[in-house]
Amino acid sequence: MAHAALLHPALPSTSAAAARRRCGRSSYRAPPPVLPRRSRRRLPRPMASSTTAAQGPAPAPPGLKEGIAGLYDESSGVWESIWGDHMHHGFYLSGEAASMADHRRAQIRMIEEALAFAAVPDDPEKKPKTVVDVGCGIGGSSRYLAKKYGAQCKGITLSPVQAERGNALAAAQGLSDQVSLQVADALEQPFPDGQFDLVWSMESGEHMPDKSKFVSELARVAAPGGTIIIVTWCHRNLEPSETSLKPDELNLLKRICDAYYLPDWCSPSDYVSIAKSLSLEDIKTADWSENVAPFWPAVIKSALTWKGITSLLTSGWKTIRGAMVMPLMIQGYKKGLIKFTIITCRKPGAA
């Protein structure tokens, strides 16, 4: 589930079209050095066909948006009942994660670590006043950021169940005047240009079939000088001698994609190249895979409790199928194939 630090060296510019060729296509939560363009071939997946740059992006895989919405319509209640309202990984320190309370603290720490990495100011004059939470789940990050900064927060999700639940939680916490969630497509955001001081995407990028369009939309809605934070699942950067991931790696990712309604993955270097192509500034990235290592074993452990088992059995097939492939996420992290990555940058403009 998508729920569920070293600075990157300067990278050479690349075109948006080249980034599209590498990272998947269409419409709709210290790394190695950047690789030569020929080394970052698009990850082949049966749900998206190859196109040339002249042809432009391919259509969205049939049923992708509906599959994502259905997965989270089914699973969000189960997740909330066991893990609370933050539908994302936790950021763990050495020796942490002895109890569920520790795991929930780690989820809060993930938010704080992301804000610190991006150097989001706490100063009353400079702190963000407007925030968009792209792939907001049930609004855990939206409510947290609204309270932390006193900001106005908009959240978007494909899941009507999530939007309704998140708005109910905001009302229950007295935040209805600050937090509003709605059903919308992250690749066609229903907001005007330049609206948000902070553009936040916590583990939603992995669902985006066109990574270039995804980052472009984040940049479009960011205010001049606004901060963009993307925390997402990536595959490893390729070695200079490689033109593709290994067959066993491709197979492992395909099995995960099929369960979680994920289109093509891309690497951290690809995200940075897209950001460069959009003239975004202060681009930084880090691999936090080691910091999230306790997360998936903890999710599996919680799923094997009586509450977890009964919740899964009553939730629906999409949720059950997702639970069945959770060990593959652990395998991907252990192999160094899956990289839990943060990418931050700033839109040019105001200081």
Tab-separated table of C-alpha atoms in Angstrom, residues 5-11 31 91 110-121 149 197-203 214-215 218-219 222 225-232 234 267-288 340-348:
chain	number	residue	atom	x	y	z
A	5	ALA	CA	20.313	11.935	3.883
A	6	LEU	CA	22.702	13.030	1.383
A	7	LEU	CA	22.319	15.782	-1.178
A	8	HIS	CA	22.117	14.623	-4.762
A	9	PRO	CA	24.933	15.919	-6.975
A	10	ALA	CA	24.038	18.384	-9.683
A	11	LEU	CA	22.527	16.673	-12.691
A	31	PRO	CA	21.874	8.142	-4.629
A	91	PHE	CA	10.646	6.954	9.744
A	110	MET	CA	8.239	10.779	8.627
A	111	ILE	CA	6.313	14.029	8.141
A	112	GLU	CA	8.722	16.018	10.311
A	113	GLU	CA	11.808	14.550	8.649
A	114	ALA	CA	10.432	15.410	5.209
A	115	LEU	CA	9.731	19.004	6.271
A	116	ALA	CA	13.202	19.313	7.797
A	117	PHE	CA	14.904	17.847	4.709
A	118	ALA	CA	13.112	20.406	2.534
A	119	ALA	CA	13.957	23.195	5.001
A	120	VAL	CA	10.327	24.297	5.288
A	121	PRO	CA	10.472	27.310	7.640
A	149	TYR	CA	1.402	25.859	10.376
A	197	ASP	CA	3.219	27.603	-0.703
A	198	LEU	CA	3.785	23.903	0.047
A	199	VAL	CA	3.025	21.099	-2.409
A	200	TRP	CA	3.041	17.771	-0.564
A	201	SER	CA	2.958	14.266	-2.035
A	202	MET	CA	3.475	11.489	0.501
A	203	GLU	CA	3.564	8.082	-1.205
A	214	PHE	CA	2.847	14.411	-12.245
A	215	VAL	CA	5.829	16.604	-11.370
A	218	LEU	CA	3.009	19.794	-8.736
A	219	ALA	CA	5.125	22.624	-10.126
A	222	ALA	CA	3.108	25.708	-6.512
A	225	GLY	CA	9.164	30.261	-4.348
A	226	GLY	CA	6.960	27.432	-3.095
A	227	THR	CA	8.377	24.125	-1.835
A	228	ILE	CA	7.591	20.768	-3.446
A	229	ILE	CA	8.042	17.562	-1.421
A	230	ILE	CA	7.714	14.140	-3.043
A	231	VAL	CA	8.147	11.001	-0.951
A	232	THR	CA	7.715	7.919	-3.108
A	234	CYS	CA	11.386	4.154	-6.771
A	267	SER	CA	14.444	5.786	-10.474
A	268	PRO	CA	15.438	8.666	-8.186
A	269	SER	CA	17.665	9.998	-10.975
A	270	ASP	CA	14.663	10.112	-13.294
A	271	TYR	CA	12.707	12.264	-10.833
A	272	VAL	CA	15.612	14.657	-10.472
A	273	SER	CA	16.009	14.860	-14.253
A	274	ILE	CA	12.312	15.734	-14.606
A	275	ALA	CA	12.665	18.447	-11.966
A	276	LYS	CA	15.688	19.845	-13.809
A	277	SER	CA	13.770	19.864	-17.086
A	278	LEU	CA	11.080	21.990	-15.412
A	279	SER	CA	13.705	24.503	-14.187
A	280	LEU	CA	12.933	23.740	-10.545
A	281	GLU	CA	15.575	24.831	-8.059
A	282	ASP	CA	17.299	23.557	-4.899
A	283	ILE	CA	16.718	19.952	-5.968
A	284	LYS	CA	17.701	17.429	-3.314
A	285	THR	CA	17.080	13.731	-2.912
A	286	ALA	CA	17.898	11.037	-0.388
A	287	ASP	CA	17.426	7.302	0.012
A	288	TRP	CA	15.521	6.577	3.225
A	340	PHE	CA	12.173	4.712	-0.503
A	341	THR	CA	13.043	8.132	-1.842
A	342	ILE	CA	12.462	11.766	-0.960
A	343	ILE	CA	12.818	14.441	-3.628
A	344	THR	CA	12.439	18.113	-2.696
A	345	CYS	CA	12.748	21.250	-4.778
A	346	ARG	CA	11.552	24.837	-5.056
A	347	LYS	CA	9.661	26.693	-7.759
A	348	PRO	CA	11.581	29.726	-8.990
